[in-house]
PDB file of C-alpha atoms in Angstrom:
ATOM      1  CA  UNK A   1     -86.208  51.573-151.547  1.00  0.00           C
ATOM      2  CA  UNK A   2     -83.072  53.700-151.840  1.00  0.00           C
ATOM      3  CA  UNK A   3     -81.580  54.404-147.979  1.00  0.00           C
ATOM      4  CA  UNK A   4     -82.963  57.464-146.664  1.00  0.00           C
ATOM      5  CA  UNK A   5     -82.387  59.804-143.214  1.00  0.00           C
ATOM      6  CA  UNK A   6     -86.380  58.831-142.822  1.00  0.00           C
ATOM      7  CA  UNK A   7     -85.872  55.137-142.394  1.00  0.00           C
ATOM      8  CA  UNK A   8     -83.551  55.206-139.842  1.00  0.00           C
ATOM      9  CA  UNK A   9     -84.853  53.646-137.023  1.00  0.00           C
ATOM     10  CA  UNK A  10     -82.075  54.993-133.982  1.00  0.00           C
ATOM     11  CA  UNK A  11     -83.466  54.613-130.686  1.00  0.00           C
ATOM     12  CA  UNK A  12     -86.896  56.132-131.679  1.00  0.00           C
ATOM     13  CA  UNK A  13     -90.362  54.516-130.843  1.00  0.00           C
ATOM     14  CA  UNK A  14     -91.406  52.931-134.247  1.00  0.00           C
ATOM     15  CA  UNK A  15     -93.948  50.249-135.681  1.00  0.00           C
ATOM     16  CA  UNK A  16     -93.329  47.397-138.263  1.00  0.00           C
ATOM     17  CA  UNK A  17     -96.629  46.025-139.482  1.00  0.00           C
ATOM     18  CA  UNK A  18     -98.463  44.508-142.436  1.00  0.00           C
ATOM     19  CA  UNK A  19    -100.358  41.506-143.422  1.00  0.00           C
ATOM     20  CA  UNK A  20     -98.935  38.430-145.161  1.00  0.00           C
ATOM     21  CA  UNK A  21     -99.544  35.071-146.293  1.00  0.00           C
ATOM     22  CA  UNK A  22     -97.480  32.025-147.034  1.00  0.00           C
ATOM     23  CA  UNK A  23     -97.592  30.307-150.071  1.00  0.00           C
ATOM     24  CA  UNK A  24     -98.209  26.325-149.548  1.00  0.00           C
ATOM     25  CA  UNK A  25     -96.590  25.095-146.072  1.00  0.00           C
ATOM     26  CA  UNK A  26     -93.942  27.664-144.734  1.00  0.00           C
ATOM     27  CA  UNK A  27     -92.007  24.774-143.012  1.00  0.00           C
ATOM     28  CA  UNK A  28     -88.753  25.890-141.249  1.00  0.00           C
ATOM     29  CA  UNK A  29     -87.283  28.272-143.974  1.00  0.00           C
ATOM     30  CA  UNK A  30     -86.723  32.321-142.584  1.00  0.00           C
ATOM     31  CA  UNK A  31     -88.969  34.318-144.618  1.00  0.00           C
ATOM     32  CA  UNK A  32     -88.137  38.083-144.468  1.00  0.00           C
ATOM     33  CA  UNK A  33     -91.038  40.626-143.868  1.00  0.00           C
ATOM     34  CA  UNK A  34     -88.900  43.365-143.993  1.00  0.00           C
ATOM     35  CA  UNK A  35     -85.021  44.833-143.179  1.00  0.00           C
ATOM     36  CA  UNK A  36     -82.321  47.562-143.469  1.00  0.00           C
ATOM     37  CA  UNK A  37     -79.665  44.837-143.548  1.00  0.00           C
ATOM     38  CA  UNK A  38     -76.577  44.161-145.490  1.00  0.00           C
ATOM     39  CA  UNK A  39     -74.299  41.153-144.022  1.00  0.00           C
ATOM     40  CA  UNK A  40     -71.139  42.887-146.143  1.00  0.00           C
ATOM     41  CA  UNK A  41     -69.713  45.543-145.159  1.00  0.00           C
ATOM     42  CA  UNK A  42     -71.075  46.114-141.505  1.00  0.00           C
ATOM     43  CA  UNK A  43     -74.197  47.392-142.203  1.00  0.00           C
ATOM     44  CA  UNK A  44     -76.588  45.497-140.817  1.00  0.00           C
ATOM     45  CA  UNK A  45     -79.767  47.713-138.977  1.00  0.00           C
ATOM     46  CA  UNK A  46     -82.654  45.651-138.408  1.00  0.00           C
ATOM     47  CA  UNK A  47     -84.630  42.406-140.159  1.00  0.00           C
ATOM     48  CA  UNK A  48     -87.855  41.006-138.955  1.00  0.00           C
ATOM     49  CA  UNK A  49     -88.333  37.970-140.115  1.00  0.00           C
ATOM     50  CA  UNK A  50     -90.781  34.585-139.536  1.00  0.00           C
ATOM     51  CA  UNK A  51     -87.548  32.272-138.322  1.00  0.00           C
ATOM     52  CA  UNK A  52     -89.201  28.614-138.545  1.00  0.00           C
ATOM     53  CA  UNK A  53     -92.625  27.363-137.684  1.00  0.00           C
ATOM     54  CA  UNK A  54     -93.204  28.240-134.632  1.00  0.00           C
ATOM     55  CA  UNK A  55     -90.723  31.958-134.416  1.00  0.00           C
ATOM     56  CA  UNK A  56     -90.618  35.198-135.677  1.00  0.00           C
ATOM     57  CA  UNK A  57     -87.447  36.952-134.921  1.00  0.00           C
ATOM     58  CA  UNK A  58     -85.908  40.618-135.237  1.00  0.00           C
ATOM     59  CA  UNK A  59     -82.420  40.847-135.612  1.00  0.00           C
ATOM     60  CA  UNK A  60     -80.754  44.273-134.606  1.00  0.00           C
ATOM     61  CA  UNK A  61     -77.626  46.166-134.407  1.00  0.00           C
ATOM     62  CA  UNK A  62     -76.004  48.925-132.673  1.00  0.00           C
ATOM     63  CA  UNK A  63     -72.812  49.167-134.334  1.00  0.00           C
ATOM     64  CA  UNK A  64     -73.733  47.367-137.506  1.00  0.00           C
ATOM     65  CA  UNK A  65     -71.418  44.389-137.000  1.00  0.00           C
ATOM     66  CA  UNK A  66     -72.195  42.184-133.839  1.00  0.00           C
ATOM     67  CA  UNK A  67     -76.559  42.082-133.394  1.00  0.00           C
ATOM     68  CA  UNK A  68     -79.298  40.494-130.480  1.00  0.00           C
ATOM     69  CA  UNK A  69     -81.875  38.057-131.863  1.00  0.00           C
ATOM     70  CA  UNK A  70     -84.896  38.928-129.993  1.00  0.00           C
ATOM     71  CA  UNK A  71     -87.541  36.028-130.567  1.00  0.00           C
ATOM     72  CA  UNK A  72     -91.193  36.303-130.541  1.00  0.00           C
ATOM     73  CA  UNK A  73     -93.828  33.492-130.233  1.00  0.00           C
ATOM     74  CA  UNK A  74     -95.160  32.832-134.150  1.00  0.00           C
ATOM     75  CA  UNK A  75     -97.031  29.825-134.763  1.00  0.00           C
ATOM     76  CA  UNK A  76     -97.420  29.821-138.421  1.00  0.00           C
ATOM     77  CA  UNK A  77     -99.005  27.475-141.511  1.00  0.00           C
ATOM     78  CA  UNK A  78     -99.480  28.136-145.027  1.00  0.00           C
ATOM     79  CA  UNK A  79    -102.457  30.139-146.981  1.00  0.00           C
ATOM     80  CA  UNK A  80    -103.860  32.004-143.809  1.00  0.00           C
ATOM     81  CA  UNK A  81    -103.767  35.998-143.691  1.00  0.00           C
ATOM     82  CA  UNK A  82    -101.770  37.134-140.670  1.00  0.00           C
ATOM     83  CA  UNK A  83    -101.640  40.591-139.477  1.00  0.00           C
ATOM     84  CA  UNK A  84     -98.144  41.004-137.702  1.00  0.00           C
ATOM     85  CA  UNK A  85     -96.895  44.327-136.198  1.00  0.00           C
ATOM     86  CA  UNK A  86     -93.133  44.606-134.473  1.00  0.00           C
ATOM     87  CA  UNK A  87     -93.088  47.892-131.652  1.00  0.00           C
ATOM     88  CA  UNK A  88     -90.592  49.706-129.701  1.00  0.00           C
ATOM     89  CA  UNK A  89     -92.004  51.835-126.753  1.00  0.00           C
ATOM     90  CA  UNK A  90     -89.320  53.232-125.007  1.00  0.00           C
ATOM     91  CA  UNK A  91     -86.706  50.067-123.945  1.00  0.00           C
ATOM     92  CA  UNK A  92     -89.962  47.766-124.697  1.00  0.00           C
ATOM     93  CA  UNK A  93     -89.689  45.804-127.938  1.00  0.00           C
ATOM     94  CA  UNK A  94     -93.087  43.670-128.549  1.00  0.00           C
ATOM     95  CA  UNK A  95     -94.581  41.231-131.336  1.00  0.00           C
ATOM     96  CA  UNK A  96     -97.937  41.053-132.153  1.00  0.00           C
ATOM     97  CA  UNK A  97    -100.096  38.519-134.503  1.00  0.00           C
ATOM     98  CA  UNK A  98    -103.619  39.150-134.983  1.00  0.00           C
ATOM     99  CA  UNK A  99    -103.369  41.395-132.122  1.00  0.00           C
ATOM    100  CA  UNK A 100    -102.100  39.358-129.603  1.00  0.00           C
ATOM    101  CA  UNK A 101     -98.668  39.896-128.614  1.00  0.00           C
ATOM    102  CA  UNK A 102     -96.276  36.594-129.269  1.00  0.00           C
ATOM    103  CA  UNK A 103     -94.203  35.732-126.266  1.00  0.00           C
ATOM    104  CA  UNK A 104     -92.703  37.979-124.154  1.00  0.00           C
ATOM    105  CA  UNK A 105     -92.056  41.800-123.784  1.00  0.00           C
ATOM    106  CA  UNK A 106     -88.054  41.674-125.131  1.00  0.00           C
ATOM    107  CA  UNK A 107     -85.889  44.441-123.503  1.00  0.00           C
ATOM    108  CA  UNK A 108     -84.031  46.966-125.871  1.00  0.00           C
ATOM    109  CA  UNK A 109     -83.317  49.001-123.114  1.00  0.00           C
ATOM    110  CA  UNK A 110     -81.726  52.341-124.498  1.00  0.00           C
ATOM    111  CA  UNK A 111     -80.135  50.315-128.145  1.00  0.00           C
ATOM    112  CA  UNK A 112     -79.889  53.237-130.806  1.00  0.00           C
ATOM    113  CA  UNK A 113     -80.139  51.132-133.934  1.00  0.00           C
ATOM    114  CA  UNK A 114     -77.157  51.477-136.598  1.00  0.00           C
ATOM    115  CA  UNK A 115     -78.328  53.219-139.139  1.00  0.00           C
ATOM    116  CA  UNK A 116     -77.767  51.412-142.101  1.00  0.00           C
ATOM    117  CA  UNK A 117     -76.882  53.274-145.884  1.00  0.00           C
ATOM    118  CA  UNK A 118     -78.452  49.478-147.281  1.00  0.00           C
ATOM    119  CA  UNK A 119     -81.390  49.768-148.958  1.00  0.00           C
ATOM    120  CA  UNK A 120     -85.177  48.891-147.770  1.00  0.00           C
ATOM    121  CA  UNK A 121     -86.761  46.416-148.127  1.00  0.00           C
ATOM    122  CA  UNK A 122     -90.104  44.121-148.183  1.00  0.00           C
ATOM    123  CA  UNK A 123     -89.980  40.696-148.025  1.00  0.00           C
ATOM    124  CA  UNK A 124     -86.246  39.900-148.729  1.00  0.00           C
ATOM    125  CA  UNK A 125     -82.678  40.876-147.361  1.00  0.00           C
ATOM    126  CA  UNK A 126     -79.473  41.370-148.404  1.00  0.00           C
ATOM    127  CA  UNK A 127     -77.188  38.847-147.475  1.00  0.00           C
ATOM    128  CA  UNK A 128     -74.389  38.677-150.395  1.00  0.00           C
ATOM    129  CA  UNK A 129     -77.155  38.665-152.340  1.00  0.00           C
ATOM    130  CA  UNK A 130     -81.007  38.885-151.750  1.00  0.00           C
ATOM    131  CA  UNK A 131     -81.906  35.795-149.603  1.00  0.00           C
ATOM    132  CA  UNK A 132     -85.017  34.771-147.189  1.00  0.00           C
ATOM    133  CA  UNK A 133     -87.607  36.015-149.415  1.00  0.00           C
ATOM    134  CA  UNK A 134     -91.055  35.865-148.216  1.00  0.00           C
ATOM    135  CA  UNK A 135     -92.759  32.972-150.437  1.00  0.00           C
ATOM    136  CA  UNK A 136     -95.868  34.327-150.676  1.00  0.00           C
ATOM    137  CA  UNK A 137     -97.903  37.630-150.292  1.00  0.00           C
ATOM    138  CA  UNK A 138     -97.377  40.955-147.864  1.00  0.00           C
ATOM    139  CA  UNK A 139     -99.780  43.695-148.316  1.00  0.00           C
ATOM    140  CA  UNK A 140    -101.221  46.761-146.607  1.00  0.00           C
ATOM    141  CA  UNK A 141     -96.987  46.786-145.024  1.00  0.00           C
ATOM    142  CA  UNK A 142     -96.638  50.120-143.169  1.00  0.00           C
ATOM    143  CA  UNK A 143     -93.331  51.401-141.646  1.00  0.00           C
ATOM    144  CA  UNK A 144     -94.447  54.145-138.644  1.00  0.00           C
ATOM    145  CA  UNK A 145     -91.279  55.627-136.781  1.00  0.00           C
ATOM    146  CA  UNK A 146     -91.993  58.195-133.907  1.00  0.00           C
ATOM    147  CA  UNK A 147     -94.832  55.718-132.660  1.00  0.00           C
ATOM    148  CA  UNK A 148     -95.440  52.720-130.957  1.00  0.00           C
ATOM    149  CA  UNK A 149     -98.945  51.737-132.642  1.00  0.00           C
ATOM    150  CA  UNK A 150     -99.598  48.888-130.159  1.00  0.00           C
ATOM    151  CA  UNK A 151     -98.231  48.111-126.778  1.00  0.00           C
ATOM    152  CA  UNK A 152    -101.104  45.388-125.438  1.00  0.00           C
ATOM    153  CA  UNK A 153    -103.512  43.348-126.950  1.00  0.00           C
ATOM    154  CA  UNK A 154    -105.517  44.876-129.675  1.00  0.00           C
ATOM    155  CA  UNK A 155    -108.078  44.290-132.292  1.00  0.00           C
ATOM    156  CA  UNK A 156    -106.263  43.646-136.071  1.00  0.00           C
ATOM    157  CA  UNK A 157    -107.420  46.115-138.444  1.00  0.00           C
ATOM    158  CA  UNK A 158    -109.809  44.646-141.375  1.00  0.00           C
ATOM    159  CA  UNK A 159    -109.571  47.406-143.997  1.00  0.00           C
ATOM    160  CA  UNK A 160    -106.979  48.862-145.384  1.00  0.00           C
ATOM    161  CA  UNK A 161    -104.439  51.418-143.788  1.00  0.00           C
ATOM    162  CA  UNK A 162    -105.300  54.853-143.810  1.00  0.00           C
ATOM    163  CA  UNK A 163    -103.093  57.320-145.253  1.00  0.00           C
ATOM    164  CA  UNK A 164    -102.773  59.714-142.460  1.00  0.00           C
TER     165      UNK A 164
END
């Protein structure tokens, strides 16, 4: 999606979710589940991304140059549905799969994010070219900003999204 004032993420409350699947055996490869990231030019935002086998990890920036890795517990095989869902609450940053959060709460204290004039997107980013793309399937993805959808334990949803 074409950069827009409405995907900038600052230092707002904001969820990352959606469901996906790996095709075959994910092995260690980074697989990209979404980002506002472009390694030219300084304009690197934010990436979520499943890291290796046992990781997910969401890169950020504050000045689109130098970024924190924040990783999350993500213990993760091949052909099974996973609902995953990234949140900032205040200076709380926290990862969730199947509603259980991954690891531990990861401090963003006050970190506006850079806001990026990259493009969106789902499943891939731009780095000199589109690379870690998702091998397999994301669906139901859903970008909140404002909100922090989840900040414990939860119950996954099992239907699709609603559109309010």
């Amino acid at each position: 999606a074409a950069d827009s004032a409405d995907l900038s993420l600052t230092n707002q409350d904001f969820t990352i979710e959606g469901w996906v699947r790996y095709a075959g055996t994910p092995g260690t490869t980074k697989q990209v589940l979404a980002s506002h990231w472009l390694n030219t030019g300084n304009l690197r935002s934010w990436a979520l991304q499943r890291h290796d086998a046992s990781t997910a990890r969401f890169n950020y920036s504050a000045n689109g140059t130098a970024y924190v890795s924040a990783d999350f517990t993500f213990n993760s095989v091949g052909s099974v549905w996973y609902h995953i869902a990234l949140c900032r609450d205040g200076a709380n940053l926290r990862f969730f799969v199947n509603g259980t959060q991954g690891g531990a709460t990861h401090d963003i204290s006050t970190t506006s994010l850079f806001d990026s004039t990259d493009v969106f997107r789902i499943g891939a980013y731009n780095n000199s070219g589109i690379s870690n793309v998702t091998n397999g399937w994301i669906d139901d993805f859903r970008l909140t900003i404002g909100t922090a959808r989840y900040t414990a334990n939860f119950t996954a949803p099992s239907t699709a999204f609603p559109r309010a």
